[in-house]
Coordinates of C-alpha atoms (C1' of nucleotides) in Angstrom, one line a residue:
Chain A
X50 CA -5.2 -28.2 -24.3
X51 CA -2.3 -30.5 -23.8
X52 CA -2.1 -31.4 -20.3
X53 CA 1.6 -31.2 -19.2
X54 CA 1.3 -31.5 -15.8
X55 CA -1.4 -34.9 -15.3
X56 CA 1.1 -36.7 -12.9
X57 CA 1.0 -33.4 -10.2
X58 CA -0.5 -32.8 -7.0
X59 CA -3.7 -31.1 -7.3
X60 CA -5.8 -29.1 -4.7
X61 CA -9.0 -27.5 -4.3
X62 CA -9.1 -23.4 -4.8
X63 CA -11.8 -21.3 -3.4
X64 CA -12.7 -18.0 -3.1
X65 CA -14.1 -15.7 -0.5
X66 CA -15.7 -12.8 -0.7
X67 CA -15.5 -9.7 2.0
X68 CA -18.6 -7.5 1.0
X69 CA -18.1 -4.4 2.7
X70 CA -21.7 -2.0 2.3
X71 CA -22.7 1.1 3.8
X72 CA -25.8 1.7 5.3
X73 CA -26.0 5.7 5.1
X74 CA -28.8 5.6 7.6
X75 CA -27.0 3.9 10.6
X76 CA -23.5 5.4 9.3
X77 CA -22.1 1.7 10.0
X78 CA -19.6 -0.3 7.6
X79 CA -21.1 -3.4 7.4
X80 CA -20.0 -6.7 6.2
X81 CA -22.2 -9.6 4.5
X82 CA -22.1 -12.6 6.1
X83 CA -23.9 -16.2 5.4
X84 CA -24.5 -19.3 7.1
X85 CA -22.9 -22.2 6.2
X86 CA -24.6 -24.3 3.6
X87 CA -22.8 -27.5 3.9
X88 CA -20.7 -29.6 6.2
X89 CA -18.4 -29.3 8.0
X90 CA -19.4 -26.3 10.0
X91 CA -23.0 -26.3 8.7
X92 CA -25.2 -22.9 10.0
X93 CA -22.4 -21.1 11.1
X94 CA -21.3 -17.8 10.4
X95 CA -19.0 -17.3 7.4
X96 CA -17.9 -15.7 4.4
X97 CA -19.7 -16.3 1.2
X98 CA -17.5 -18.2 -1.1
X99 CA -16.9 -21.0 -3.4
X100 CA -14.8 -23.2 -5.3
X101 CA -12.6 -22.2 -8.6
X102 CA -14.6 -24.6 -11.2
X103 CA -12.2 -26.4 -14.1
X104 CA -13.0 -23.4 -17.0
X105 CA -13.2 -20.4 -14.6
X106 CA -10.2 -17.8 -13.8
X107 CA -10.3 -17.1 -10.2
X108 CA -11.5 -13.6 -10.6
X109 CA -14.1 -14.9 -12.5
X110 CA -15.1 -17.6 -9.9
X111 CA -15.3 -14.5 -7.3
X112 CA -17.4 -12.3 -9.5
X113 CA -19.7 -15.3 -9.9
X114 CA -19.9 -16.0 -5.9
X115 CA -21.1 -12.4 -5.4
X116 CA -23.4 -12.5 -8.7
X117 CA -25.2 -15.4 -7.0
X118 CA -25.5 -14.0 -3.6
X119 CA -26.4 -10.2 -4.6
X120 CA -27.3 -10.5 -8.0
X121 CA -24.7 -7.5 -8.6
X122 CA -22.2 -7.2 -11.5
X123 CA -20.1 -4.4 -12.3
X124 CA -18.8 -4.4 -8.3
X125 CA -15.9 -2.4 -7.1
X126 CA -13.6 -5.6 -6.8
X127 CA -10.2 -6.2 -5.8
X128 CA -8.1 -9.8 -4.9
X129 CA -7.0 -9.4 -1.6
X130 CA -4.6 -12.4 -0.3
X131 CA -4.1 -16.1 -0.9
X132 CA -4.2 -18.4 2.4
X133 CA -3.0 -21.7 1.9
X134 CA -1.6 -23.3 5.6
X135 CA -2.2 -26.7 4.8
X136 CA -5.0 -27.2 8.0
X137 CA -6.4 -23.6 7.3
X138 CA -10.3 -25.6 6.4
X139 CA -11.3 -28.7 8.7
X140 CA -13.1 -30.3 6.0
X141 CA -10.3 -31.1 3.8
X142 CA -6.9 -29.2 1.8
X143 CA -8.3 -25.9 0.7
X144 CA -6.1 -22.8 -0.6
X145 CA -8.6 -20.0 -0.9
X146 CA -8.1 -16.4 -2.5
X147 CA -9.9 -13.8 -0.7
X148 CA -11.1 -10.4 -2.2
X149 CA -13.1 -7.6 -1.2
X150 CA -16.2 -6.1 -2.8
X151 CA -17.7 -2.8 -2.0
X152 CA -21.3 -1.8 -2.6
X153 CA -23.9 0.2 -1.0
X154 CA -26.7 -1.5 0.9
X155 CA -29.3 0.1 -0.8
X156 CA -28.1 -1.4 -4.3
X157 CA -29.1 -4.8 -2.8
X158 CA -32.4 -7.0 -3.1
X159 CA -33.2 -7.6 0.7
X160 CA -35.1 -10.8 -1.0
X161 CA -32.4 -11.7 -2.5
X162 CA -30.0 -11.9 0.4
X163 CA -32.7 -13.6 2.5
X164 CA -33.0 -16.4 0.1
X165 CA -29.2 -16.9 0.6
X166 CA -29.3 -16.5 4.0
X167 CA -27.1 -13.3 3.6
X168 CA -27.0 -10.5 6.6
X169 CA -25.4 -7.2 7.0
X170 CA -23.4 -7.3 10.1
X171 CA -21.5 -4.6 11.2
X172 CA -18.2 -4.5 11.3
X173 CA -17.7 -3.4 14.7
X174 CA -20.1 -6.4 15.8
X175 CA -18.7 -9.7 13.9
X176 CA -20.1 -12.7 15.1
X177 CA -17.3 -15.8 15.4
X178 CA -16.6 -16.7 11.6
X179 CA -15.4 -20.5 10.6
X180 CA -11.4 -21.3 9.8
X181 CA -9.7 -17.8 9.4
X182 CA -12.1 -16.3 8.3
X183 CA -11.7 -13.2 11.1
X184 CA -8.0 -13.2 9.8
X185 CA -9.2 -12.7 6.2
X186 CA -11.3 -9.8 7.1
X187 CA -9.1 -8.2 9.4
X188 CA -6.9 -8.1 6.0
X189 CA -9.5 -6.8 4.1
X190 CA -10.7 -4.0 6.4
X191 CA -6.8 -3.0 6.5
X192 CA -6.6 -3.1 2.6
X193 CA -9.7 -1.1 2.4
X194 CA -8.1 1.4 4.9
X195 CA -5.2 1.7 3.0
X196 CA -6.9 1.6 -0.5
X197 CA -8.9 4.6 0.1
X198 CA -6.1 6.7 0.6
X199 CA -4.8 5.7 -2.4
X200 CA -8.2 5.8 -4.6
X201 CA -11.2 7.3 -4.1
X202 CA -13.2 3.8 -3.7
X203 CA -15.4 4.9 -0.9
X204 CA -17.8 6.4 -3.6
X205 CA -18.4 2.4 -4.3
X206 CA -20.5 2.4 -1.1
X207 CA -22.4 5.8 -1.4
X208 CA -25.4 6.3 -4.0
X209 CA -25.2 8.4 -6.9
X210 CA -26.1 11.5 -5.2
X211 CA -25.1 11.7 -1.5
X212 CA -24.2 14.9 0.7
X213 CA -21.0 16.1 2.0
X214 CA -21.8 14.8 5.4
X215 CA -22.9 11.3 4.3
X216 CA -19.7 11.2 2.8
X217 CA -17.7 12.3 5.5
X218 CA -19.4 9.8 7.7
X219 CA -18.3 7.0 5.6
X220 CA -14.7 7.4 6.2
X221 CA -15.5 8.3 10.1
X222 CA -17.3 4.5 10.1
X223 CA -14.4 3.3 7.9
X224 CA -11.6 4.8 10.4
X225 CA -13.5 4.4 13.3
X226 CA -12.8 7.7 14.0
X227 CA -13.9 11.2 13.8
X228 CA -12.9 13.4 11.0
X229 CA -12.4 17.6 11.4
X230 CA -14.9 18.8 9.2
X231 CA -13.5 21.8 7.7
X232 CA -10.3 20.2 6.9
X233 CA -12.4 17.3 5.3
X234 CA -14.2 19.2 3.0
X235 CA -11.5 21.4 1.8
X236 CA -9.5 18.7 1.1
X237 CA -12.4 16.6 -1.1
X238 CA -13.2 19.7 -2.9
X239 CA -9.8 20.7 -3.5
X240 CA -9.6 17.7 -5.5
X241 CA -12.1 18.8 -8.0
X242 CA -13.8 15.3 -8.3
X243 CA -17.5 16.4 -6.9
X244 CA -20.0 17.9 -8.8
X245 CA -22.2 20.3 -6.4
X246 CA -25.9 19.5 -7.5
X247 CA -28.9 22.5 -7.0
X248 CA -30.9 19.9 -5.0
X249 CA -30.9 19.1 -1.5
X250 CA -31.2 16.5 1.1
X251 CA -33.9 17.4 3.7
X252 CA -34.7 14.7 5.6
X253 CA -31.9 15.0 8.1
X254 CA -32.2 18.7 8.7
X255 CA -34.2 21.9 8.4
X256 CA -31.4 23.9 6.4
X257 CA -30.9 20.7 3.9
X258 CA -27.8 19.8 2.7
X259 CA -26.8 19.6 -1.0
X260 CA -26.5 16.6 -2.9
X261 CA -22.8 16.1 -4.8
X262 CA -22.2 13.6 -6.9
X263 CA -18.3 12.2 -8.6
X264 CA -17.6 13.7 -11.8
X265 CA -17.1 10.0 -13.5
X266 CA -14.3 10.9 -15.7
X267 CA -12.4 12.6 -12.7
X268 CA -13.2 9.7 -10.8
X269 CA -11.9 7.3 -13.8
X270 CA -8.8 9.4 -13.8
X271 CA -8.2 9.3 -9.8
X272 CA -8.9 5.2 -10.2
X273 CA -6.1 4.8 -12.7
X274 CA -3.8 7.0 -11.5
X275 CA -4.6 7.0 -7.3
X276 CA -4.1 10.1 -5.1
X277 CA -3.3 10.4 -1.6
X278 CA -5.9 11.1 1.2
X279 CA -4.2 11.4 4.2
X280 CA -6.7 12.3 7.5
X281 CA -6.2 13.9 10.5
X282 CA -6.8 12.0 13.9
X283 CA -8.8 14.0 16.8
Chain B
X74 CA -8.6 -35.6 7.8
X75 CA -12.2 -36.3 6.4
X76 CA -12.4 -35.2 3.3
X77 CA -15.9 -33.5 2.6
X78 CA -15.2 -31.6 -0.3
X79 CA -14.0 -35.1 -2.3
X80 CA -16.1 -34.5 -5.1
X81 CA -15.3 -31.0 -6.1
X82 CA -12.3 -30.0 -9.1
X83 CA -9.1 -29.5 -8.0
X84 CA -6.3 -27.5 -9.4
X85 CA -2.9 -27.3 -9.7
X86 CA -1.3 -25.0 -7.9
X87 CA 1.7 -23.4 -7.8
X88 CA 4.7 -20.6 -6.6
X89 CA 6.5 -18.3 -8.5
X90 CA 9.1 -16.2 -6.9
X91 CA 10.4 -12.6 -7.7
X92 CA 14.0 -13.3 -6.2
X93 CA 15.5 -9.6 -6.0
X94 CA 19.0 -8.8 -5.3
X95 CA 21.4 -5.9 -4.7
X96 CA 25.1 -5.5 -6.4
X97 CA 26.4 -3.5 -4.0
X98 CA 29.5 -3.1 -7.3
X99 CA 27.3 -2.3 -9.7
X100 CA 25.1 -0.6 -8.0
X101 CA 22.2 -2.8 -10.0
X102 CA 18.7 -4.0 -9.2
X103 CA 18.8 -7.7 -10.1
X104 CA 16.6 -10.4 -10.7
X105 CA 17.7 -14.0 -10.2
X106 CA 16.0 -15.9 -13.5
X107 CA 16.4 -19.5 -14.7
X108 CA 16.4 -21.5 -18.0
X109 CA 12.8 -23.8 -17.7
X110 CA 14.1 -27.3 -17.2
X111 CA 10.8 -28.9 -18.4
X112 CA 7.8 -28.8 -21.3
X113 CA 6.1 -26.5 -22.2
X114 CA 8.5 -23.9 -23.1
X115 CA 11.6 -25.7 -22.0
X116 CA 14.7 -23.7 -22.0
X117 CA 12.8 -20.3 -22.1
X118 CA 13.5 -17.7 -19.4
X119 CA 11.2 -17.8 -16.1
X120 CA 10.9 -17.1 -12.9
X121 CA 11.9 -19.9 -10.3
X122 CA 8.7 -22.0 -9.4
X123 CA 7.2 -25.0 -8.4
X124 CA 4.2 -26.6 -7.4
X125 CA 2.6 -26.8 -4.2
X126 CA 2.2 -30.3 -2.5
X127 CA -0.2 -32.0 -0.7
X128 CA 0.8 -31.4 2.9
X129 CA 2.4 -28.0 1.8
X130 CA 1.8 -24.9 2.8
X131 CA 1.7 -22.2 0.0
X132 CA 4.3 -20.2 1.7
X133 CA 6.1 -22.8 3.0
X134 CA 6.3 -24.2 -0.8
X135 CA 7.9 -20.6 -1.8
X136 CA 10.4 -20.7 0.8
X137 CA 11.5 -24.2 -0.7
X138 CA 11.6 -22.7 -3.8
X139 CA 14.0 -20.3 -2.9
X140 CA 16.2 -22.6 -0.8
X141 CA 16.5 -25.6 -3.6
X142 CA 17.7 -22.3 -5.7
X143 CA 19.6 -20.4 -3.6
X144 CA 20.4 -22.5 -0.3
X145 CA 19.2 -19.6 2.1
X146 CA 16.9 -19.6 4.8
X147 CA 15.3 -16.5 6.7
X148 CA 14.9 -14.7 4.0
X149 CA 12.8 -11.5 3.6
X150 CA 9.3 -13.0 1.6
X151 CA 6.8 -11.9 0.8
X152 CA 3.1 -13.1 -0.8
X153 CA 2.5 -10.7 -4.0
X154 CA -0.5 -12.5 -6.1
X155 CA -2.9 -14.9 -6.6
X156 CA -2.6 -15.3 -10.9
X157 CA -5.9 -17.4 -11.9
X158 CA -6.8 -17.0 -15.9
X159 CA -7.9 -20.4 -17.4
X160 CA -5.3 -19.5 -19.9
X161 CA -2.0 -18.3 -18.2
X162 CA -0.1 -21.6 -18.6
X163 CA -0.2 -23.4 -21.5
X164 CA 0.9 -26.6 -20.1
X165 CA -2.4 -27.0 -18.2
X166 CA -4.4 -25.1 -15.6
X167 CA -2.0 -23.6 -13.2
X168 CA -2.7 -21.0 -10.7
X169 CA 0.2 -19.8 -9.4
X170 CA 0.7 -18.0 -6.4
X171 CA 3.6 -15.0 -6.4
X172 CA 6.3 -14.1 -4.2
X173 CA 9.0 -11.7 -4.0
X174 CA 11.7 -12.1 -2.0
X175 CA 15.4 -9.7 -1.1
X176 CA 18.6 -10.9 -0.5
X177 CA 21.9 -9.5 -1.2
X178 CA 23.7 -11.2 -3.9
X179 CA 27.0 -11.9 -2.0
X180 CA 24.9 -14.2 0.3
X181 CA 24.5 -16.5 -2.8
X182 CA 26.9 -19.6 -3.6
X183 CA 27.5 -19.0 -7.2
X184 CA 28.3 -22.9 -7.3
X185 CA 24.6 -23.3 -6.5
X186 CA 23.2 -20.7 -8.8
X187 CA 25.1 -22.4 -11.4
X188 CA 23.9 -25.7 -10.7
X189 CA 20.3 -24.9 -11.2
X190 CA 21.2 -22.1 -14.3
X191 CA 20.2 -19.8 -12.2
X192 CA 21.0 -16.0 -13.4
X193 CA 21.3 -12.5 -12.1
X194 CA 20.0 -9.5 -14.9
X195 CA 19.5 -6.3 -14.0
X196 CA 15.8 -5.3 -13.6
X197 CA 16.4 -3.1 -16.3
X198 CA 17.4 -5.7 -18.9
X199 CA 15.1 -8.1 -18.3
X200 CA 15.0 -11.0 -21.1
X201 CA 11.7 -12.0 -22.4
X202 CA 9.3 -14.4 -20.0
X203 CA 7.5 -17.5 -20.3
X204 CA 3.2 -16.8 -20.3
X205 CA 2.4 -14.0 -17.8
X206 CA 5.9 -13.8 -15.9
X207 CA 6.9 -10.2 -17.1
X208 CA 3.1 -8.9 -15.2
X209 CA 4.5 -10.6 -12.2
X210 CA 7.7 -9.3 -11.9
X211 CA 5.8 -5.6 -13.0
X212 CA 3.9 -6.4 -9.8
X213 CA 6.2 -7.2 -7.8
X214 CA 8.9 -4.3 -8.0
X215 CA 6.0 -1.9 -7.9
X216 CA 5.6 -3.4 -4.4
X217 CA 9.0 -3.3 -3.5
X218 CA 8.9 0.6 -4.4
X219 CA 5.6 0.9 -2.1
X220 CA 6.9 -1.5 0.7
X221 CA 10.1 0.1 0.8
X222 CA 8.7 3.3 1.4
X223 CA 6.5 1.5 4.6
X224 CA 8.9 -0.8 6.0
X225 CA 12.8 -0.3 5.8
X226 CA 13.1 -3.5 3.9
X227 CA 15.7 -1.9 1.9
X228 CA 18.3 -3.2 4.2
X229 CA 17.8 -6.9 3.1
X230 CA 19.7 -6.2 0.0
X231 CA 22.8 -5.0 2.0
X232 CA 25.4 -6.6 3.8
X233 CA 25.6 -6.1 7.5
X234 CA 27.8 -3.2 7.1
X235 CA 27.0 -0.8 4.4
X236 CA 27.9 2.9 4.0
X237 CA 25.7 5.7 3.3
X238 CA 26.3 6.3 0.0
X239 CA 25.6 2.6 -0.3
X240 CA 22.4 2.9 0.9
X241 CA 21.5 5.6 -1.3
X242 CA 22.7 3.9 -4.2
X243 CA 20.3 1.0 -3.7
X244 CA 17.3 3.3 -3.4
X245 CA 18.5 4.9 -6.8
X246 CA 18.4 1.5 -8.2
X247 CA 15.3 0.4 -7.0
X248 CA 13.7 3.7 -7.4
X249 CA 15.8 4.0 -11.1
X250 CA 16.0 7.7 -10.0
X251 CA 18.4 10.5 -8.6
X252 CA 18.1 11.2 -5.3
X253 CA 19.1 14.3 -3.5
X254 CA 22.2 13.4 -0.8
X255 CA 21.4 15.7 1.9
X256 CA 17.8 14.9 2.4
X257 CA 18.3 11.4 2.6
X258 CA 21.3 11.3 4.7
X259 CA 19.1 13.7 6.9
X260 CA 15.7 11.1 6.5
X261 CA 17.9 8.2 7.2
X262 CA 19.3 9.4 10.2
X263 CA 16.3 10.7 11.8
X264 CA 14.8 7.6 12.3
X265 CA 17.4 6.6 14.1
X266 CA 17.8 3.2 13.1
X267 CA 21.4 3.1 12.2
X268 CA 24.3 2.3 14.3
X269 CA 27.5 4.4 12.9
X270 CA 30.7 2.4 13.4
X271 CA 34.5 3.2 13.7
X272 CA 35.2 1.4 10.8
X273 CA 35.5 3.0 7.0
X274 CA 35.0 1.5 3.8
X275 CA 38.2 2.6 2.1
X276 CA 38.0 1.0 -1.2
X277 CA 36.0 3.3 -3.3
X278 CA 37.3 6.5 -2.0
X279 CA 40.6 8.1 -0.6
X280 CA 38.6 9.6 2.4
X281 CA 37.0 6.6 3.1
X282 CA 33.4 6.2 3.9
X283 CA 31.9 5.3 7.5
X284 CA 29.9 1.8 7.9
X285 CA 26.8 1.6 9.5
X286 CA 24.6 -0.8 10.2
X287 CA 21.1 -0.9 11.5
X288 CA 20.0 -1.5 15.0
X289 CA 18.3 -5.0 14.8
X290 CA 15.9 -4.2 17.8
X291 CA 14.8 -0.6 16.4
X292 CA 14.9 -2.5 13.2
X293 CA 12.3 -5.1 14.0
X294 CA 10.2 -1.9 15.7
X295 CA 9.7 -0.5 12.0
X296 CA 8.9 -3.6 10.5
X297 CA 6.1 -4.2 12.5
X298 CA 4.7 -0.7 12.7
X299 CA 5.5 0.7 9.5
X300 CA 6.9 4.4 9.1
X301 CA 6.7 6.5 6.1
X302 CA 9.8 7.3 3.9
X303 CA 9.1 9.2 0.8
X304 CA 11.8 10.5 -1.6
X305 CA 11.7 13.4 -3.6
X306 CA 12.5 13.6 -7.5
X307 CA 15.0 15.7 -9.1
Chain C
dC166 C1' 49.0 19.6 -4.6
dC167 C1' 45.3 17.8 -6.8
dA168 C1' 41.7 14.6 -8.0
dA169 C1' 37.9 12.1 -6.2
dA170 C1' 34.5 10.9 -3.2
dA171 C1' 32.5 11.9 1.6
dG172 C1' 30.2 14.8 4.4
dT173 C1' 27.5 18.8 6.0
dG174 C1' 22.8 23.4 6.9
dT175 C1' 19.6 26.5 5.6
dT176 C1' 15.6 28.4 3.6
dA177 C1' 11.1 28.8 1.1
dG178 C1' 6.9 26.9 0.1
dG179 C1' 3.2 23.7 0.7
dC180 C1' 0.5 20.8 3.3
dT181 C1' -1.6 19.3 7.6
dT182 C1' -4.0 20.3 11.5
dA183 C1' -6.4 22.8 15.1
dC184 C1' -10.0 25.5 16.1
dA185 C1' -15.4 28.4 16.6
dC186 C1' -19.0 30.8 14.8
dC187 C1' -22.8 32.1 11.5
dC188 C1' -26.6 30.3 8.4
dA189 C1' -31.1 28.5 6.9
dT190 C1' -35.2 26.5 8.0
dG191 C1' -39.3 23.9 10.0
dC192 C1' -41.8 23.8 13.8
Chain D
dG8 C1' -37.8 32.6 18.0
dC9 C1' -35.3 28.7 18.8
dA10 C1' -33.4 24.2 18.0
dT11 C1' -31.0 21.5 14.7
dG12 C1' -27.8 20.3 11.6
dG13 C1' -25.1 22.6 7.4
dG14 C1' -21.6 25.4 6.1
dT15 C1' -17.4 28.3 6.2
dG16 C1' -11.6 30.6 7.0
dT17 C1' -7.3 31.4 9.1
dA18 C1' -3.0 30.8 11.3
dA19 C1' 1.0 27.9 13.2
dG20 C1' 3.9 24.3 12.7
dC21 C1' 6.0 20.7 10.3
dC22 C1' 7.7 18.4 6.5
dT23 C1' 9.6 18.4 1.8
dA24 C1' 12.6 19.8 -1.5
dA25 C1' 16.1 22.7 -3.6
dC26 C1' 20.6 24.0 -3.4
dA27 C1' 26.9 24.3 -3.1
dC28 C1' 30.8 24.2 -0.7
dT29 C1' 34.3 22.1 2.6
dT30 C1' 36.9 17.9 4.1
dT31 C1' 40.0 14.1 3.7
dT32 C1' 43.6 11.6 1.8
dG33 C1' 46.2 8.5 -1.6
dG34 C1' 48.9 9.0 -5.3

DNA sequence: CCAAAAGTGTTAGGCTTACACCCATGC
DNA sequence: GCATGGGTGTAAGCCTAACACTTTTGG
């Protein structure tokens, strides 16, 4: 490629990743975290990320960062925000895009994240993160808040099959809230994008609860074309 | 600043800004374009940019943008996108980072808009764009529709004093719809934002038309917390 | 007096929200 | 048989959306 532009300022691009996951069995959104690899800030607590290499689209070079750290493709992914103040990184002029990822914690390889140094921390308990790195996921968290009303992304962080409950209380530990039940399920069903299964979850209860699962072209549909999930506060 | 990141690749980077405006005469959606003053693509139609610099903010290198264009300060701005394909610019690797911004075109010095061949065209005659230009104006009046609906942002297309029917207009033009009079008049009002003066606007009409013009306290409120105006469709 | 634009209320239907009891089962 | 969590319906209020005529005044 002719290079129009060789006399130009150049700068160093990152990305960062927020990894939002859902551990069904605590009911807490959680948030992967690392430790700091390299100077400056070494060992403290941050968001996994890297640098935009010469050949690599910046969606691209956020796909790889969470490939390497999770060994997951095929994650929910969206860019969230661009954060460019000149002193935002101590160790030199960085402009980083930040985007947010959600999987479920069970998809993961805990060996895997331990040989990065990776931990699940919740969201309601964030340790101090590096630069603005709190900023970013304060962004994030609101996008996601905002997102799932707009598509149905929280099944992202559930496994295939998952109950009625467990799904209601992802969106009470995405809120931070508590959701009316009745008016919850009626409204998800309404929507005709669960699949009621004949088997049941027993663990949690005596009765059992029945396993749902999306109806993947429904869900494909309500991805392109969004819908609106508005909740009640109590 | 110690620079520990010195032997990483580093990027161009630049802004691109969605500069909308408002004719409140004919009652159009605008889009201030320019003729490319340098290679690649010299001459073509494309939205006003430039490059980041070294001791730049991002933002701060959009506002700059937009005054070297337009000589205005304080303007409504906003971040839309991060664009990052390897491929996007075929001058070189350029990720550029996209703004949209609303003024009102009376505010602008048609000397100056000249000067840089600068040009209004209505949002719905928009001439074709240099690389990916046209997604990035797509983008951003999509969120000018949502935003507008969240944050009455509307108004920075308006002069200080606007009527009603004024007001109304520019929603038709951003929302290229019909709009039902009563129920916005009704919406408006409720959310008691707007000051209604003594004076008319008597040029359009034999009865004349009252100004209003919004409270700037009760103004700020809703930009910070958000409310929800939604139209309906005839 | 008439043309042209401004201004004004009401009603039906749908959606949101609040709320409490029965069901199934393992122990 | 009882403790535990799962599952179900209805009514009130609010918001949205559809709809047409009167007012003002310059020419």
């Amino acid at each position: 490629m002719v290079d129009h532009y060789a006399v130009l300022e150049k700068h160093l691009v990152a990305v960062d990743c927020v990894i939002f996951g859902y551990d069904i069995r605590d009911k807490e959104l959680k948030l992967l975290l690392i430790r700091r690899r390299f100077e400056p800030e070494l060992g403290k607590w941050s968001l996994p990320g890297g640098f935009v290499k010469k050949e690599e689209g910046v969606s691209e070079a956020a796909r790889r960062v969470l490939y390497q750290l999770t060994g997951l493709k095929d994650v929910y992914m969206k860019q969230s925000y661009a954060w460019g103040d000149v002193h935002r990184d101590t160790g030199g002029r960085v402009i980083t895009i930040s985007h947010f990822a959600l999987i479920n914690t069970f998809e993961l390889n805990p060996v895997m994240t331990e040989a990065s140094a990776a931990h699940w921390r919740s969201i309601s308990r964030i340790p101090e993160l590096i630069f603005d790195h709190k900023k970013i996921v304060e962004r994030a968290h609101y996008e996601l808040k905002e997102g799932i009303k707009l598509k149905p992304v929280g099944f992202e962080l559930l496994p295939e099959k998952f109950t009625l409950v467990q799904l209601q209380d992802l969106y009470e530990a995405i809120y931070q809230r508590k959701i009316d039940k009745r008016n919850f399920r009626k409204k998800i069903i309404s929507m005709n994008l669960l699949e009621k299964l004949d088997e049941k979850e027993k663990e949690t209860s005596k009765k059992g609860a029945y396993y749902y699962r999306f109806i993947p072209s429904k869900y494909d549909d309500f991805k392109r074309q969004g819908f609106y999930f508005s909740l009640d506060v109590q």
